mmCIF file of C-alpha atoms in Angstrom:
data_model
loop_
_atom_site.group_PDB
_atom_site.id
_atom_site.type_symbol
_atom_site.label_atom_id
_atom_site.label_comp_id
_atom_site.label_asym_id
_atom_site.label_seq_id
_atom_site.Cartn_x
_atom_site.Cartn_y
_atom_site.Cartn_z
ATOM 1 C CA MET H 828 -30.190 23.822 30.866
ATOM 2 C CA VAL H 829 -26.696 24.067 29.390
ATOM 3 C CA SER H 830 -24.500 21.118 30.402
ATOM 4 C CA SER H 831 -20.916 21.339 31.604
ATOM 5 C CA SER H 832 -19.705 19.243 28.668
ATOM 6 C CA HIS H 833 -21.437 21.697 26.311
ATOM 7 C CA GLU H 834 -19.616 24.596 28.001
ATOM 8 C CA ALA H 835 -16.215 22.931 27.785
ATOM 9 C CA LEU H 836 -16.392 22.399 24.019
ATOM 10 C CA HIS H 837 -16.537 26.125 23.334
ATOM 11 C CA ARG H 838 -14.887 27.580 26.480
ATOM 12 C CA ILE H 839 -11.610 25.891 25.547
ATOM 13 C CA PHE H 840 -11.359 28.387 22.667
ATOM 14 C CA GLN H 841 -11.718 31.270 25.133
ATOM 15 C CA GLU H 842 -8.769 29.961 27.139
ATOM 16 C CA ASP H 843 -6.624 29.515 24.014
ATOM 17 C CA PRO H 844 -8.049 31.289 20.932
ATOM 18 C CA ALA H 845 -5.074 30.163 18.824
ATOM 19 C CA LEU H 846 -6.318 26.591 19.320
ATOM 20 C CA PHE H 847 -8.763 27.300 16.480
ATOM 21 C CA ALA H 848 -6.013 27.618 13.862
ATOM 22 C CA ARG H 849 -4.267 24.479 15.113
ATOM 23 C CA ALA H 850 -7.424 22.375 15.425
ATOM 24 C CA VAL H 851 -8.869 23.064 11.978
ATOM 25 C CA LYS H 852 -5.661 21.919 10.305
ATOM 26 C CA ALA H 853 -7.258 18.481 10.692
ATOM 27 C CA LEU H 854 -9.900 19.718 8.245
ATOM 28 C CA ASP H 855 -7.241 20.803 5.718
ATOM 29 C CA VAL H 856 -8.246 24.413 6.307
ATOM 30 C CA SER H 857 -5.504 26.959 6.919
ATOM 31 C CA PHE H 858 -5.903 30.051 9.086
ATOM 32 C CA ALA H 859 -3.047 32.309 10.147
ATOM 33 C CA GLU H 860 -2.064 31.969 13.807
ATOM 34 C CA PRO H 861 -3.751 34.871 15.641
ATOM 35 C CA VAL H 862 -1.480 37.330 17.415
ATOM 36 C CA SER H 863 -4.350 38.484 19.607
ATOM 37 C CA ALA H 864 -8.003 37.698 20.250
ATOM 38 C CA VAL H 865 -10.631 39.866 21.892
ATOM 39 C CA PRO H 866 -13.739 38.303 23.495
ATOM 40 C CA LEU H 867 -16.934 39.947 22.272
ATOM 41 C CA THR H 868 -20.412 39.831 23.726
ATOM 42 C CA THR H 869 -22.201 36.638 22.757
ATOM 43 C CA ASP H 870 -25.607 38.356 22.844
ATOM 44 C CA LEU H 871 -26.948 38.694 19.296
ATOM 45 C CA THR H 872 -30.380 39.907 20.404
ATOM 46 C CA GLU H 873 -32.026 42.674 18.397
ATOM 47 C CA ASN H 874 -34.654 45.094 19.642
ATOM 48 C CA ARG H 875 -37.386 42.534 19.432
ATOM 49 C CA PRO H 876 -38.600 39.767 21.777
ATOM 50 C CA VAL H 877 -36.260 37.111 20.375
ATOM 51 C CA GLU H 878 -33.025 36.414 22.200
ATOM 52 C CA ARG H 879 -30.184 34.804 20.262
ATOM 53 C CA ARG H 880 -26.793 33.930 21.725
ATOM 54 C CA VAL H 881 -23.797 32.291 20.152
ATOM 55 C CA ASP H 882 -21.782 30.125 22.557
ATOM 56 C CA THR H 883 -18.399 31.849 22.143
ATOM 57 C CA LEU H 884 -17.490 34.847 19.988
ATOM 58 C CA LEU H 885 -13.946 36.090 19.413
ATOM 59 C CA ARG H 886 -12.438 38.787 17.228
ATOM 60 C CA MET H 887 -9.271 37.229 15.852
ATOM 61 C CA GLU H 888 -6.297 39.321 14.752
ATOM 62 C CA THR H 889 -3.682 37.565 12.647
ATOM 63 C CA GLY H 890 -0.052 38.307 11.902
ATOM 64 C CA ASP H 891 -0.784 39.387 8.325
ATOM 65 C CA ASN H 892 -2.995 42.202 9.682
ATOM 66 C CA GLY H 893 -6.118 40.245 8.846
ATOM 67 C CA SER H 894 -9.138 40.168 11.144
ATOM 68 C CA PHE H 895 -12.135 37.877 11.319
ATOM 69 C CA LEU H 896 -14.852 36.876 13.755
ATOM 70 C CA LEU H 897 -14.867 33.353 15.160
ATOM 71 C CA ALA H 898 -18.238 32.086 16.387
ATOM 72 C CA VAL H 899 -17.958 28.740 18.210
ATOM 73 C CA GLU H 900 -21.039 26.601 18.738
ATOM 74 C CA SER H 901 -21.039 23.469 20.912
ATOM 75 C CA GLN H 902 -23.661 21.150 19.409
ATOM 76 C CA GLY H 903 -24.774 18.086 21.343
ATOM 77 C CA ARG H 904 -27.538 16.816 19.057
ATOM 78 C CA GLN H 905 -29.134 17.321 15.663
ATOM 79 C CA ASP H 906 -31.501 20.277 15.611
ATOM 80 C CA PRO H 907 -33.361 21.121 12.387
ATOM 81 C CA ASP H 908 -33.760 24.736 13.526
ATOM 82 C CA LYS H 909 -30.031 25.323 13.974
ATOM 83 C CA PRO H 910 -28.988 26.058 10.364
ATOM 84 C CA ALA H 911 -31.457 28.960 10.280
ATOM 85 C CA SER H 912 -30.040 30.250 13.577
ATOM 86 C CA TRP H 913 -26.491 29.910 12.270
ATOM 87 C CA ALA H 914 -27.421 31.843 9.137
ATOM 88 C CA TYR H 915 -28.819 34.587 11.364
ATOM 89 C CA TYR H 916 -25.658 34.638 13.509
ATOM 90 C CA LEU H 917 -23.367 34.993 10.491
ATOM 91 C CA SER H 918 -25.479 37.659 8.782
ATOM 92 C CA HIS H 919 -25.924 39.625 11.995
ATOM 93 C CA LEU H 920 -22.227 39.502 12.858
ATOM 94 C CA HIS H 921 -21.199 40.579 9.373
ATOM 95 C CA ALA H 922 -23.640 43.500 9.448
ATOM 96 C CA LYS H 923 -22.700 44.539 12.989
ATOM 97 C CA TYR H 924 -18.893 44.278 12.868
ATOM 98 C CA ARG H 925 -18.180 44.504 9.108
ATOM 99 C CA LEU H 926 -15.722 41.630 9.447
ATOM 100 C CA PRO H 927 -15.821 38.179 7.817
ATOM 101 C CA PRO H 928 -17.410 35.680 10.212
ATOM 102 C CA VAL H 929 -16.396 32.025 10.545
ATOM 103 C CA LEU H 930 -18.661 29.476 12.234
ATOM 104 C CA LEU H 931 -16.983 26.564 14.029
ATOM 105 C CA VAL H 932 -19.294 23.810 15.290
ATOM 106 C CA VAL H 933 -17.792 21.377 17.824
ATOM 107 C CA CYS H 934 -19.553 18.016 18.301
ATOM 108 C CA ALA H 935 -18.596 15.055 20.485
ATOM 109 C CA ASP H 936 -21.134 12.871 18.679
ATOM 110 C CA ARG H 937 -20.182 11.526 15.233
ATOM 111 C CA ARG H 938 -23.686 11.591 13.784
ATOM 112 C CA THR H 939 -24.218 15.132 14.977
ATOM 113 C CA ALA H 940 -20.870 16.186 13.485
ATOM 114 C CA ALA H 941 -21.802 14.643 10.115
ATOM 115 C CA TRP H 942 -25.168 16.406 10.211
ATOM 116 C CA ALA H 943 -23.634 19.769 11.147
ATOM 117 C CA ALA H 944 -21.073 19.553 8.343
ATOM 118 C CA ARG H 945 -23.737 19.595 5.624
ATOM 119 C CA GLN H 946 -23.845 22.695 3.461
ATOM 120 C CA VAL H 947 -27.263 24.329 3.804
ATOM 121 C CA ASP H 948 -28.585 26.508 0.996
ATOM 122 C CA ILE H 949 -31.235 29.059 1.920
ATOM 123 C CA GLY H 950 -33.474 30.219 -0.904
ATOM 124 C CA PRO H 951 -35.069 28.643 -3.988
ATOM 125 C CA PRO H 952 -33.095 25.696 -5.423
ATOM 126 C CA GLN H 953 -32.417 27.452 -8.714
ATOM 127 C CA TRP H 954 -30.768 30.395 -6.936
ATOM 128 C CA PRO H 955 -29.956 30.064 -3.212
ATOM 129 C CA SER H 956 -29.492 33.511 -1.690
ATOM 130 C CA LEU H 957 -27.424 32.347 1.265
ATOM 131 C CA THR H 958 -25.267 29.314 2.018
ATOM 132 C CA VAL H 959 -24.360 28.175 5.526
ATOM 133 C CA ARG H 960 -21.086 26.260 5.511
ATOM 134 C CA PRO H 961 -19.710 25.696 9.018
ATOM 135 C CA LEU H 962 -16.359 24.228 9.910
ATOM 136 C CA VAL H 963 -17.036 21.157 12.043
ATOM 137 C CA LEU H 964 -14.755 19.455 14.554
ATOM 138 C CA GLY H 965 -15.873 16.022 15.735
ATOM 139 C CA PRO H 966 -14.210 12.748 16.770
ATOM 140 C CA ASP H 967 -13.416 11.881 13.151
ATOM 141 C CA GLN H 968 -11.886 15.272 12.409
ATOM 142 C CA LEU H 969 -9.621 15.799 15.429
ATOM 143 C CA PRO H 970 -6.842 13.233 15.915
ATOM 144 C CA VAL H 971 -6.318 11.130 19.022
ATOM 145 C CA ILE H 972 -3.446 12.556 21.075
ATOM 146 C CA ASP H 973 -2.114 9.718 23.235
ATOM 147 C CA SER H 974 1.585 10.600 23.457
ATOM 148 C CA PRO H 975 2.701 12.435 26.630
ATOM 149 C CA ASP H 976 5.253 14.420 24.608
ATOM 150 C CA GLU H 977 2.666 15.467 22.034
ATOM 151 C CA ALA H 978 0.180 16.304 24.792
ATOM 152 C CA ALA H 979 2.769 18.477 26.547
ATOM 153 C CA ARG H 980 3.379 20.415 23.323
ATOM 154 C CA ASP H 981 -0.291 21.369 23.037
ATOM 155 C CA ILE H 982 -2.344 20.846 26.190
ATOM 156 C CA PRO H 983 -5.465 22.755 24.975
ATOM 157 C CA LEU H 984 -5.629 20.636 21.811
ATOM 158 C CA THR H 985 -5.266 17.485 23.944
ATOM 159 C CA VAL H 986 -8.113 18.628 26.222
ATOM 160 C CA LEU H 987 -10.286 19.093 23.133
ATOM 161 C CA SER H 988 -9.188 15.685 21.804
ATOM 162 C CA ALA H 989 -10.187 14.078 25.119
ATOM 163 C CA ALA H 990 -13.602 15.756 25.068
ATOM 164 C CA LEU H 991 -14.358 14.743 21.482
ATOM 165 C CA HIS H 992 -13.116 11.154 21.906
ATOM 166 C CA ARG H 993 -14.669 10.662 25.350
ATOM 167 C CA ARG H 994 -16.785 7.696 24.176
ATOM 168 C CA ASP H 995 -13.991 6.047 22.175
ATOM 169 C CA PRO H 996 -11.715 3.159 23.229
ATOM 170 C CA ASP H 997 -8.793 5.599 22.916
ATOM 171 C CA ALA H 998 -10.130 7.874 25.664
ATOM 172 C CA GLY H 999 -8.044 6.286 28.413
ATOM 173 C CA ALA H 1000 -4.786 6.710 26.498
ATOM 174 C CA ILE H 1001 -5.567 10.361 25.818
ATOM 175 C CA LEU H 1002 -6.352 11.023 29.486
ATOM 176 C CA LYS H 1003 -3.148 9.382 30.678
ATOM 177 C CA ALA H 1004 -1.095 11.439 28.232
ATOM 178 C CA LEU H 1005 -2.955 14.579 29.309
ATOM 179 C CA ALA H 1006 -2.419 13.853 33.000
ATOM 180 C CA SER H 1007 1.313 13.502 32.390
ATOM 181 C CA ALA H 1008 1.404 16.820 30.505
ATOM 182 C CA LEU H 1009 -0.597 18.596 33.209
ATOM 183 C CA LYS H 1010 1.764 17.290 35.860
ATOM 184 C CA GLY H 1011 4.597 19.151 34.147
ATOM 185 C CA LEU H 1012 2.485 22.291 33.718
ATOM 186 C CA THR H 1013 1.401 22.266 37.372
ATOM 187 C CA ALA H 1014 5.034 22.533 38.455
ATOM 188 C CA HIS H 1015 5.360 26.076 37.082
ATOM 189 C CA ASP H 1016 1.794 27.318 36.384
ATOM 190 C CA GLU H 1017 -0.728 25.766 38.730
ATOM 191 C CA ASN H 1018 -3.488 28.261 37.915
ATOM 192 C CA THR H 1019 -3.454 27.496 34.190
ATOM 193 C CA ALA H 1020 -3.234 23.766 34.897
ATOM 194 C CA SER H 1021 -6.297 24.016 37.139
ATOM 195 C CA ILE H 1022 -8.335 25.585 34.331
ATOM 196 C CA PHE H 1023 -7.484 22.763 31.921
ATOM 197 C CA ILE H 1024 -8.157 20.119 34.581
ATOM 198 C CA GLU H 1025 -11.590 21.661 35.117
ATOM 199 C CA LEU H 1026 -12.290 21.882 31.384
ATOM 200 C CA THR H 1027 -11.286 18.242 30.957
ATOM 201 C CA GLU H 1028 -13.666 17.114 33.691
ATOM 202 C CA GLN H 1029 -16.476 19.193 32.193
ATOM 203 C CA GLY H 1030 -15.764 18.066 28.647
ATOM 204 C CA LEU H 1031 -15.960 14.379 29.543
ATOM 205 C CA GLY H 1032 -19.541 14.806 30.738
ATOM 206 C CA LYS H 1033 -21.236 11.786 32.314
ATOM 207 C CA THR H 1034 -19.210 9.096 30.572
ATOM 208 C CA PRO H 1035 -16.998 6.246 31.825
ATOM 209 C CA ALA H 1036 -14.059 8.385 30.702
ATOM 210 C CA ALA H 1037 -15.048 10.967 33.339
ATOM 211 C CA ASP H 1038 -14.821 8.306 36.045
ATOM 212 C CA LEU H 1039 -11.437 7.237 34.708
ATOM 213 C CA TRP H 1040 -10.225 10.850 34.781
ATOM 214 C CA ARG H 1041 -11.173 11.165 38.453
ATOM 215 C CA GLN H 1042 -9.368 7.913 39.204
ATOM 216 C CA ILE H 1043 -6.232 9.096 37.398
ATOM 217 C CA MET H 1044 -6.131 12.317 39.388
ATOM 218 C CA ALA H 1045 -7.088 10.682 42.669
ATOM 219 C CA ALA H 1046 -4.164 8.274 42.256
ATOM 220 C CA ASP H 1047 -1.647 11.111 42.473
ATOM 221 C CA LEU H 1048 -3.088 14.056 44.371
ATOM 222 C CA SER H 1049 0.465 14.751 45.562
ATOM 223 C CA PHE H 1050 1.027 16.885 42.468
ATOM 224 C CA PHE H 1051 -2.586 17.842 41.701
ATOM 225 C CA GLN H 1052 -3.002 20.051 44.748
ATOM 226 C CA SER H 1053 -4.684 22.837 42.768
ATOM 227 C CA GLU H 1054 -8.136 24.032 43.751
ATOM 228 C CA THR H 1055 -9.726 22.132 40.889
ATOM 229 C CA ALA H 1056 -8.138 18.859 41.932
ATOM 230 C CA GLN H 1057 -9.518 19.372 45.407
ATOM 231 C CA SER H 1058 -12.954 19.403 43.806
ATOM 232 C CA LEU H 1059 -12.704 15.618 43.883
ATOM 233 C CA ARG H 1060 -13.678 16.009 47.516
ATOM 234 C CA ALA H 1061 -17.195 17.251 48.094
ATOM 235 C CA GLU H 1062 -16.238 20.101 50.421
ATOM 236 C CA GLY H 1063 -13.472 21.294 48.104
ATOM 237 C CA ARG H 1064 -15.457 21.255 44.882
ATOM 238 C CA ALA H 1065 -17.003 24.680 45.432
ATOM 239 C CA GLU H 1066 -13.608 26.084 46.392
ATOM 240 C CA GLY H 1067 -12.157 24.954 43.073
ATOM 241 C CA ARG H 1068 -14.990 26.491 41.067
ATOM 242 C CA ALA H 1069 -14.745 29.757 43.002
ATOM 243 C CA GLY H 1070 -11.013 29.911 42.304
ATOM 244 C CA ALA H 1071 -11.566 29.289 38.583
ATOM 245 C CA LEU H 1072 -14.254 31.997 38.556
ATOM 246 C CA LEU H 1073 -11.935 34.566 40.151
ATOM 247 C CA LEU H 1074 -9.158 33.627 37.735
ATOM 248 C CA LEU H 1075 -11.515 34.053 34.768
ATOM 249 C CA LEU H 1076 -12.544 37.530 35.969
ATOM 250 C CA ASP H 1077 -8.906 38.514 36.553
ATOM 251 C CA ARG H 1078 -7.869 37.325 33.079
ATOM 252 C CA ARG H 1079 -10.725 39.215 31.454
ATOM 253 C CA GLY H 1080 -9.729 42.406 33.296
ATOM 254 C CA VAL H 1081 -12.970 42.663 35.268
ATOM 255 C CA GLU H 1082 -12.409 44.632 38.467
ATOM 256 C CA VAL H 1083 -13.435 42.697 41.581
ATOM 257 C CA SER H 1084 -13.509 44.322 45.024
ATOM 258 C CA GLU H 1085 -12.285 42.572 48.150
ATOM 259 C CA GLU H 1086 -15.893 42.240 49.314
ATOM 260 C CA GLU H 1087 -16.889 40.636 46.002
ATOM 261 C CA ARG H 1088 -13.888 38.288 46.105
ATOM 262 C CA ALA H 1089 -14.884 37.217 49.595
ATOM 263 C CA ARG H 1090 -18.448 36.627 48.432
ATOM 264 C CA ILE H 1091 -17.266 34.350 45.607
ATOM 265 C CA ALA H 1092 -14.710 32.523 47.734
ATOM 266 C CA GLY H 1093 -17.247 31.977 50.501
ATOM 267 C CA CYS H 1094 -19.991 30.570 48.285
ATOM 268 C CA GLY H 1095 -20.474 26.840 48.814
ATOM 269 C CA ASP H 1096 -23.380 26.370 46.394
ATOM 270 C CA MET H 1097 -22.142 24.769 43.160
ATOM 271 C CA GLY H 1098 -25.358 25.702 41.343
ATOM 272 C CA VAL H 1099 -24.891 29.390 42.127
ATOM 273 C CA LEU H 1100 -21.190 29.246 41.249
ATOM 274 C CA ASP H 1101 -22.014 27.634 37.896
ATOM 275 C CA VAL H 1102 -24.440 30.469 37.103
ATOM 276 C CA TRP H 1103 -21.856 33.081 38.135
ATOM 277 C CA PHE H 1104 -19.156 31.396 36.052
ATOM 278 C CA THR H 1105 -21.343 31.383 32.932
ATOM 279 C CA ARG H 1106 -22.152 35.070 33.401
ATOM 280 C CA ALA H 1107 -18.467 35.896 34.008
ATOM 281 C CA ILE H 1108 -17.586 34.729 30.487
ATOM 282 C CA THR H 1109 -19.174 37.897 29.037
ATOM 283 C CA ALA H 1110 -19.758 40.175 32.065
ATOM 284 C CA SER H 1111 -18.187 43.631 31.939
ATOM 285 C CA SER H 1112 -18.462 44.114 35.705
ATOM 286 C CA ALA H 1113 -18.748 42.035 38.843
ATOM 287 C CA ALA H 1114 -22.240 43.409 39.347
ATOM 288 C CA GLU H 1115 -23.358 41.623 36.165
ATOM 289 C CA VAL H 1116 -22.036 38.352 37.604
ATOM 290 C CA PHE H 1117 -24.242 38.731 40.684
ATOM 291 C CA GLU H 1118 -27.248 39.943 38.683
ATOM 292 C CA SER H 1119 -30.576 38.988 40.315
ATOM 293 C CA GLU H 1120 -28.739 37.363 43.235
ATOM 294 C CA GLY H 1121 -29.534 38.786 46.630
ATOM 295 C CA SER H 1122 -26.937 41.008 48.305
#
């Protein structure tokens, strides 16, 4: 089962695709700032009984008229089978879209990040036919952002910093800076603030930093009156997720009828809402969101 913290580490790039270019500067890799990004289906399944899905896939358009595919993988642990899967993803994407693919692996665990960063050669040692060379963002690659001013300048990058440093002593300072930045954002764009609040909570997983984040928000609910903040209360948690789900569908241009909106808003089952939210990331219609759920 995919964890919420896993989802947050790649979903953040769906909310702000340009975050990729800013984040990988820490790796001394330069990409042009994208002027637009188009979400693509994450299903890489061929006509055979093997299903393969990349976590997030974006077509990035840059100001110099360049285009490339960005595949983002959230990796929680070392998996010896992954390099072969990544090689498949990159080859398949290049063949399907005829665009250069880039693989970004995001890891909150230092050992996993070090493992993922290894170059993997596929083929005989004297002449490898294929090399897998992912870009990797982990706690040692992305800087700690603990200044409220710096956090306010780039909230998505600060959310990612909090998620990757969630087990570090610096986590509290990052969260306080982020809370201050989100307070300013809430004043003029509560919907966007609610998304980043939700992503922060997901990204922190089941760590002491997650408890601290709830305490920080609970201490000043006077300004965090968004639906996501209300999720701190058991009865309001489903309401916050439903609101985020509707916002995601609206932003992706998926048409939702009044009846379907009422169905989402009236759902009090967090498990069902989580399933719907995951489907909504790639769904082309509301019907796909409700797939296999009873009418």
